[in-house]
mmCIF file of C-alpha atoms in Angstrom:
data_model
loop_
_atom_site.group_PDB
_atom_site.id
_atom_site.type_symbol
_atom_site.label_atom_id
_atom_site.label_comp_id
_atom_site.label_asym_id
_atom_site.label_seq_id
_atom_site.Cartn_x
_atom_site.Cartn_y
_atom_site.Cartn_z
ATOM 1 C CA VAL A 14 -60.774 26.204 -80.534
ATOM 2 C CA GLN A 15 -57.274 26.871 -81.787
ATOM 3 C CA PRO A 16 -56.919 30.335 -83.307
ATOM 4 C CA PRO A 17 -55.891 30.479 -86.969
ATOM 5 C CA LEU A 18 -52.149 29.759 -87.229
ATOM 6 C CA SER A 19 -49.805 29.794 -90.202
ATOM 7 C CA LEU A 20 -46.588 27.922 -90.871
ATOM 8 C CA PRO A 21 -43.729 29.614 -88.942
ATOM 9 C CA PHE A 22 -41.676 30.706 -91.936
ATOM 10 C CA GLU A 23 -41.906 33.213 -94.767
ATOM 11 C CA ARG A 24 -44.012 32.648 -97.878
ATOM 12 C CA GLY A 25 -42.230 31.255 -100.917
ATOM 13 C CA LYS A 26 -39.349 29.773 -98.902
ATOM 14 C CA LEU A 27 -38.627 26.041 -98.976
ATOM 15 C CA TRP A 28 -38.352 24.427 -95.539
ATOM 16 C CA ALA A 29 -38.587 20.806 -94.393
ATOM 17 C CA LEU A 30 -40.658 19.107 -91.718
ATOM 18 C CA THR A 31 -37.762 17.549 -89.804
ATOM 19 C CA GLY A 32 -39.690 16.509 -86.702
ATOM 20 C CA GLY A 33 -43.247 15.277 -86.468
ATOM 21 C CA PRO A 34 -45.086 15.357 -83.137
ATOM 22 C CA HIS A 35 -42.640 14.971 -80.230
ATOM 23 C CA GLY A 36 -42.005 16.261 -76.712
ATOM 24 C CA ALA A 37 -42.738 19.960 -76.306
ATOM 25 C CA TRP A 38 -40.164 20.514 -73.565
ATOM 26 C CA GLU A 39 -39.043 17.227 -72.070
ATOM 27 C CA GLN A 40 -38.058 14.299 -74.259
ATOM 28 C CA ASN A 41 -40.842 12.134 -72.832
ATOM 29 C CA GLY A 42 -43.408 14.928 -72.434
ATOM 30 C CA SER A 43 -46.554 15.613 -74.396
ATOM 31 C CA TRP A 44 -46.073 15.176 -78.146
ATOM 32 C CA ALA A 45 -46.986 18.826 -78.699
ATOM 33 C CA ALA A 46 -44.106 20.072 -80.874
ATOM 34 C CA LEU A 47 -43.132 20.109 -84.539
ATOM 35 C CA ASP A 48 -39.714 20.893 -86.057
ATOM 36 C CA PHE A 49 -38.998 22.763 -89.303
ATOM 37 C CA ALA A 50 -35.613 23.398 -90.918
ATOM 38 C CA PRO A 51 -34.814 25.903 -93.660
ATOM 39 C CA GLY A 52 -33.290 24.782 -96.928
ATOM 40 C CA SER A 53 -29.505 24.561 -96.663
ATOM 41 C CA ILE A 54 -26.536 23.018 -98.417
ATOM 42 C CA SER A 55 -24.910 22.267 -95.043
ATOM 43 C CA PHE A 56 -25.967 19.857 -92.312
ATOM 44 C CA GLY A 57 -25.602 20.358 -88.582
ATOM 45 C CA CYS A 58 -25.676 23.510 -86.520
ATOM 46 C CA VAL A 59 -24.931 26.230 -89.057
ATOM 47 C CA ARG A 60 -25.831 29.913 -89.232
ATOM 48 C CA SER A 61 -28.994 30.619 -91.214
ATOM 49 C CA ASP A 62 -30.283 33.794 -92.858
ATOM 50 C CA ALA A 63 -33.799 32.306 -93.021
ATOM 51 C CA TRP A 64 -36.466 33.900 -90.824
ATOM 52 C CA VAL A 65 -38.888 32.315 -88.388
ATOM 53 C CA VAL A 66 -42.092 34.380 -88.397
ATOM 54 C CA ALA A 67 -45.066 34.789 -86.087
ATOM 55 C CA SER A 68 -47.757 32.225 -86.830
ATOM 56 C CA ALA A 69 -50.384 34.556 -85.356
ATOM 57 C CA PRO A 70 -50.601 38.041 -83.869
ATOM 58 C CA GLY A 71 -49.523 38.388 -80.231
ATOM 59 C CA ILE A 72 -47.126 39.877 -77.712
ATOM 60 C CA VAL A 73 -43.683 38.462 -76.923
ATOM 61 C CA THR A 74 -43.593 37.449 -73.237
ATOM 62 C CA ARG A 75 -40.230 35.670 -73.240
ATOM 63 C CA SER A 76 -37.130 36.025 -75.396
ATOM 64 C CA ALA A 77 -33.948 34.452 -74.056
ATOM 65 C CA ASN A 78 -31.770 31.355 -74.292
ATOM 66 C CA GLY A 79 -33.131 30.359 -77.700
ATOM 67 C CA VAL A 80 -36.791 30.652 -76.610
ATOM 68 C CA VAL A 81 -39.472 33.050 -77.807
ATOM 69 C CA ALA A 82 -42.948 32.812 -76.263
ATOM 70 C CA LEU A 83 -45.782 34.551 -78.114
ATOM 71 C CA ASP A 84 -48.941 35.264 -76.091
ATOM 72 C CA LEU A 85 -51.883 35.258 -78.478
ATOM 73 C CA ASP A 86 -54.518 36.758 -76.160
ATOM 74 C CA GLY A 87 -52.370 39.816 -75.473
ATOM 75 C CA ASP A 88 -52.606 39.776 -71.662
ATOM 76 C CA GLY A 89 -48.853 39.255 -71.342
ATOM 77 C CA LEU A 90 -49.219 36.011 -69.370
ATOM 78 C CA GLU A 91 -48.012 32.627 -70.574
ATOM 79 C CA GLN A 92 -50.352 30.889 -68.105
ATOM 80 C CA THR A 93 -53.593 32.088 -69.737
ATOM 81 C CA GLY A 94 -55.052 31.590 -73.185
ATOM 82 C CA TRP A 95 -53.090 30.445 -76.223
ATOM 83 C CA VAL A 96 -49.291 30.727 -76.313
ATOM 84 C CA LEU A 97 -46.872 29.627 -79.026
ATOM 85 C CA LEU A 98 -43.399 28.569 -77.971
ATOM 86 C CA TYR A 99 -40.593 28.843 -80.509
ATOM 87 C CA LEU A 100 -37.317 27.141 -79.554
ATOM 88 C CA HIS A 101 -33.858 27.313 -81.164
ATOM 89 C CA ILE A 102 -34.124 30.991 -82.123
ATOM 90 C CA ALA A 103 -30.672 32.548 -82.572
ATOM 91 C CA LYS A 104 -29.692 35.443 -80.278
ATOM 92 C CA GLU A 105 -28.762 37.609 -83.255
ATOM 93 C CA ASN A 106 -31.875 39.507 -84.469
ATOM 94 C CA ARG A 107 -34.172 37.737 -81.947
ATOM 95 C CA VAL A 108 -37.317 39.761 -81.172
ATOM 96 C CA ALA A 109 -37.433 41.515 -77.779
ATOM 97 C CA VAL A 110 -39.826 40.929 -74.870
ATOM 98 C CA GLY A 111 -42.829 43.244 -75.075
ATOM 99 C CA THR A 112 -42.826 43.438 -78.867
ATOM 100 C CA VAL A 113 -46.317 43.291 -80.380
ATOM 101 C CA LEU A 114 -46.259 41.153 -83.514
ATOM 102 C CA ASP A 115 -48.633 40.666 -86.414
ATOM 103 C CA ARG A 116 -48.808 37.409 -88.326
ATOM 104 C CA ASP A 117 -45.663 37.038 -90.472
ATOM 105 C CA ASP A 118 -43.574 39.518 -88.455
ATOM 106 C CA ARG A 119 -40.034 38.235 -88.004
ATOM 107 C CA ILE A 120 -39.157 36.504 -84.719
ATOM 108 C CA GLY A 121 -35.539 35.558 -85.452
ATOM 109 C CA HIS A 122 -33.348 33.030 -87.219
ATOM 110 C CA PRO A 123 -33.495 29.258 -86.700
ATOM 111 C CA SER A 124 -30.475 27.807 -84.911
ATOM 112 C CA CYS A 125 -29.381 25.176 -82.403
ATOM 113 C CA GLU A 126 -29.505 27.599 -79.440
ATOM 114 C CA GLY A 127 -31.608 26.809 -76.402
ATOM 115 C CA GLY A 128 -31.441 23.102 -75.783
ATOM 116 C CA PHE A 129 -30.337 19.939 -77.518
ATOM 117 C CA ALA A 130 -30.287 20.110 -81.307
ATOM 118 C CA THR A 131 -28.355 18.296 -84.024
ATOM 119 C CA GLY A 132 -29.153 20.780 -86.774
ATOM 120 C CA THR A 133 -30.418 24.303 -87.396
ATOM 121 C CA HIS A 134 -34.199 24.382 -87.079
ATOM 122 C CA VAL A 135 -37.188 25.841 -85.221
ATOM 123 C CA HIS A 136 -39.201 23.824 -82.717
ATOM 124 C CA ILE A 137 -42.767 25.104 -82.274
ATOM 125 C CA ALA A 138 -45.393 24.035 -79.736
ATOM 126 C CA ARG A 139 -48.745 25.303 -78.420
ATOM 127 C CA LYS A 140 -49.967 25.833 -74.878
ATOM 128 C CA TYR A 141 -53.448 26.664 -73.657
ATOM 129 C CA ASN A 142 -53.849 27.981 -70.108
ATOM 130 C CA GLY A 143 -50.319 26.799 -69.375
ATOM 131 C CA GLU A 144 -50.827 23.206 -70.608
ATOM 132 C CA TRP A 145 -49.132 21.704 -73.660
ATOM 133 C CA ILE A 146 -51.655 20.765 -76.356
ATOM 134 C CA ALA A 147 -50.826 17.541 -78.178
ATOM 135 C CA ALA A 148 -50.081 18.024 -81.874
ATOM 136 C CA ASP A 149 -52.325 15.088 -82.828
ATOM 137 C CA GLY A 150 -55.517 14.507 -80.891
ATOM 138 C CA PRO A 151 -58.892 16.112 -80.246
ATOM 139 C CA LEU A 152 -57.438 19.531 -81.162
ATOM 140 C CA PRO A 153 -54.724 18.825 -83.745
ATOM 141 C CA PHE A 154 -51.998 21.364 -84.544
ATOM 142 C CA ASP A 155 -53.278 23.177 -87.650
ATOM 143 C CA LEU A 156 -50.842 25.499 -89.414
ATOM 144 C CA GLY A 157 -52.643 27.138 -92.312
ATOM 145 C CA GLY A 158 -54.613 23.975 -93.051
ATOM 146 C CA TRP A 159 -51.590 21.687 -92.560
ATOM 147 C CA VAL A 160 -52.738 19.274 -89.826
ATOM 148 C CA ALA A 161 -50.264 17.265 -87.715
ATOM 149 C CA HIS A 162 -50.439 13.485 -87.334
ATOM 150 C CA ASN A 163 -48.419 11.273 -84.999
ATOM 151 C CA GLY A 164 -46.028 8.675 -86.329
ATOM 152 C CA GLU A 165 -45.113 5.385 -84.722
ATOM 153 C CA SER A 166 -42.557 7.126 -82.492
ATOM 154 C CA PRO A 167 -41.558 10.679 -81.503
ATOM 155 C CA TYR A 168 -40.315 12.873 -84.400
ATOM 156 C CA LYS A 169 -42.032 10.627 -86.950
ATOM 157 C CA GLY A 170 -45.379 11.678 -88.345
ATOM 158 C CA SER A 171 -46.677 14.019 -90.991
ATOM 159 C CA LEU A 172 -48.652 17.066 -91.960
ATOM 160 C CA THR A 173 -51.589 16.826 -94.344
ATOM 161 C CA ARG A 174 -53.644 19.456 -96.127
ATOM 162 C CA GLY A 175 -56.374 18.106 -98.348
ATOM 163 C CA ASP A 176 -54.695 15.530 -100.592
ATOM 164 C CA GLU A 177 -51.177 16.879 -99.903
ATOM 165 C CA SER A 178 -48.906 15.161 -97.389
ATOM 166 C CA VAL A 179 -45.469 15.948 -95.970
ATOM 167 C CA VAL A 180 -43.643 13.225 -94.025
ATOM 168 C CA ALA A 181 -41.195 14.251 -91.289
ATOM 169 C CA ASN A 182 -37.572 13.317 -91.913
ATOM 170 C CA THR A 183 -34.405 14.690 -90.293
ATOM 171 C CA THR A 184 -32.426 14.322 -93.529
ATOM 172 C CA SER A 185 -34.879 16.549 -95.435
ATOM 173 C CA PRO A 186 -35.640 14.519 -98.563
ATOM 174 C CA SER A 187 -38.150 16.029 -100.979
ATOM 175 C CA SER A 188 -41.000 14.155 -99.219
ATOM 176 C CA ALA A 189 -40.348 16.401 -96.160
ATOM 177 C CA ASN A 190 -40.325 19.688 -98.094
ATOM 178 C CA ILE A 191 -43.010 22.268 -97.438
ATOM 179 C CA MET A 192 -43.537 25.814 -98.701
ATOM 180 C CA ARG A 193 -46.019 28.522 -97.736
ATOM 181 C CA LYS A 194 -47.698 29.813 -100.840
ATOM 182 C CA ASP A 195 -48.871 33.374 -101.463
ATOM 183 C CA ASP A 196 -52.510 32.463 -100.828
ATOM 184 C CA ASP A 197 -51.782 30.543 -97.583
ATOM 185 C CA LEU A 198 -52.821 31.920 -94.229
#
């Protein structure tokens, strides 16, 4: 069972679902990741003051080269239990290895650091016992009730919560916008 997870950004801030289920690490790997971008008036790889936050409590086991790994079972090992991987986290203000985080504690700023990216965003994926867990499948990615669904190809897809739906789009039209509300997990 996936532990309770929240969207990876602060409450009351407008972000966009810019990538539906797609490869967690390799382009053709398990469709385990989702991408979110903060609101911006500029496109491309630009500096952002927005914050990526912890989707659950845990301990930071890796923090380098744009990657932050958050171990949710607290044993300090990425190979056991649930781990969240955040990619494209800027070096400036990035959380340090060994930091114990509560839900909503700041991890760092979204960026293009740590791999291929065409615009400032955060890439988030789940692992269980060292294996990527597909975003849509028997155990769908659930972020505060927002459940991931595959599209017809990588990066397409959506999140749904009840009768609400957000459709992934790299150009961030209003149909891709999503906001954590005060009463959200």
